[in-house]
């Protein structure tokens, strides 16, 4: 006569493995794998999400097996899925942190320092050089595709790009020049020369071009 305890444990373990494989998309085609949003949908590269999902699945399976005493197989499977989702979220967050750290190091600044700083009453991204500002407020439109610069000079580093016709927040103009401080959610993220942008309506007639 088979041992019921062993049978339940074997069934539960098999369910956990199956659930983990489903969540991790093992053997799934690339197009199908994209449907597993939790584990395979992280926008940052790395293997921590998959590792976190696997560890979470195993821990969740063990917890589910202990809690669901009457039906350990189902409890194990459900615990594996829930645990995999939680581990996946943690792993994805770690991958994003790694990506941000690499980006910061590539730009030559300390990842542990604040992402923005204040200058002249404006909030600037730490990758930007400060300048003397005046005016500002409202929105402008890019005449053509143009690079955003880290300082109001064409020789400074490229920190972003505006596409032709793109509407953007004009925080201020650089005093004594035709450079505009481009903002995103109230934070300066780059400089663009006024020759490549235009005011959006008469409200911004104070800008000089």
CSV table of C-alpha atoms in Angstrom, one decimal, residues 76-170:
chain,number,residue,atom,x,y,z
A,76,UNK,CA,2.0,23.9,-2.8
A,77,UNK,CA,1.2,24.9,-6.4
A,78,UNK,CA,-0.6,28.1,-5.3
A,79,UNK,CA,2.2,29.0,-2.9
A,80,UNK,CA,4.7,28.5,-5.7
A,81,UNK,CA,2.9,30.9,-8.0
A,82,UNK,CA,2.4,33.6,-5.3
A,83,UNK,CA,6.0,33.2,-4.2
A,84,UNK,CA,7.3,33.4,-7.7
A,85,UNK,CA,5.4,36.6,-8.3
A,86,UNK,CA,6.8,38.2,-5.2
A,87,UNK,CA,10.3,37.1,-5.9
A,88,UNK,CA,10.0,38.3,-9.5
A,89,UNK,CA,9.0,41.8,-8.3
A,90,UNK,CA,12.0,42.0,-6.0
A,91,UNK,CA,14.4,40.7,-8.6
A,92,UNK,CA,13.1,43.2,-11.2
A,93,UNK,CA,13.6,46.1,-8.7
A,94,UNK,CA,17.2,44.9,-8.2
A,95,UNK,CA,17.8,44.8,-11.9
A,96,UNK,CA,16.5,48.4,-12.3
A,97,UNK,CA,18.7,49.5,-9.5
A,98,UNK,CA,21.7,47.9,-11.2
A,99,UNK,CA,20.8,49.6,-14.5
A,100,UNK,CA,20.5,53.0,-12.8
A,101,UNK,CA,23.8,52.5,-11.1
A,102,UNK,CA,25.5,51.6,-14.4
A,103,UNK,CA,23.9,54.7,-16.0
A,104,UNK,CA,25.2,56.9,-13.2
A,105,UNK,CA,28.7,55.5,-13.4
A,106,UNK,CA,28.7,55.9,-17.2
A,107,UNK,CA,28.0,59.6,-16.7
A,108,UNK,CA,30.7,60.0,-14.1
A,109,UNK,CA,28.6,60.8,-11.0
A,110,UNK,CA,28.0,59.1,-7.8
A,111,UNK,CA,24.9,56.9,-7.8
A,112,UNK,CA,24.4,57.4,-4.1
A,113,UNK,CA,24.2,61.2,-4.4
A,114,UNK,CA,20.8,62.9,-4.9
A,115,UNK,CA,19.4,62.8,-8.5
A,116,UNK,CA,18.7,66.5,-8.5
A,117,UNK,CA,20.0,69.8,-7.0
A,118,UNK,CA,18.7,73.4,-6.7
A,119,UNK,CA,20.2,76.4,-8.5
A,120,UNK,CA,18.8,79.8,-9.0
A,121,UNK,CA,15.3,78.7,-7.9
A,122,UNK,CA,15.2,75.8,-10.3
A,123,UNK,CA,15.6,72.1,-9.8
A,124,UNK,CA,18.1,70.5,-12.1
A,125,UNK,CA,19.1,67.0,-12.9
A,126,UNK,CA,22.6,66.3,-11.5
A,127,UNK,CA,24.0,65.7,-15.0
A,128,UNK,CA,23.4,69.3,-15.9
A,129,UNK,CA,25.7,72.3,-15.5
A,130,UNK,CA,24.1,75.3,-13.8
A,131,UNK,CA,23.6,78.6,-15.5
A,132,UNK,CA,21.9,82.0,-15.0
A,133,UNK,CA,18.2,81.8,-15.8
A,134,UNK,CA,15.3,84.2,-16.3
A,135,UNK,CA,11.7,84.0,-17.4
A,136,UNK,CA,10.3,80.5,-18.2
A,137,UNK,CA,7.0,78.8,-17.6
A,138,UNK,CA,4.8,77.1,-20.1
A,139,UNK,CA,5.5,75.0,-23.1
A,140,UNK,CA,7.4,75.1,-26.4
A,141,UNK,CA,7.6,72.9,-29.5
A,142,UNK,CA,10.7,71.5,-31.3
A,143,UNK,CA,11.0,72.6,-34.9
A,144,UNK,CA,13.1,69.6,-35.7
A,145,UNK,CA,14.8,66.7,-34.0
A,146,UNK,CA,17.5,68.1,-31.8
A,147,UNK,CA,19.8,67.0,-29.0
A,148,UNK,CA,19.6,68.2,-25.4
A,149,UNK,CA,22.9,69.3,-23.9
A,150,UNK,CA,24.3,69.1,-20.4
A,151,UNK,CA,25.3,72.8,-20.6
A,152,UNK,CA,24.2,75.7,-22.8
A,153,UNK,CA,26.9,75.0,-25.4
A,154,UNK,CA,27.0,72.8,-28.5
A,155,UNK,CA,30.2,71.1,-27.3
A,156,UNK,CA,28.7,69.8,-24.0
A,157,UNK,CA,27.6,66.2,-23.5
A,158,UNK,CA,24.3,65.0,-25.1
A,159,UNK,CA,21.8,64.1,-22.3
A,160,UNK,CA,18.7,63.5,-24.4
A,161,UNK,CA,16.7,64.4,-27.5
A,162,UNK,CA,13.6,66.2,-28.6
A,163,UNK,CA,11.8,65.0,-31.7
A,164,UNK,CA,10.4,67.2,-34.4
A,165,UNK,CA,7.0,68.6,-33.3
A,166,UNK,CA,7.5,67.4,-29.7
A,167,UNK,CA,5.9,69.7,-27.1
A,168,UNK,CA,8.1,70.2,-24.0
A,169,UNK,CA,8.2,72.2,-20.7
A,170,UNK,CA,10.3,75.3,-21.0
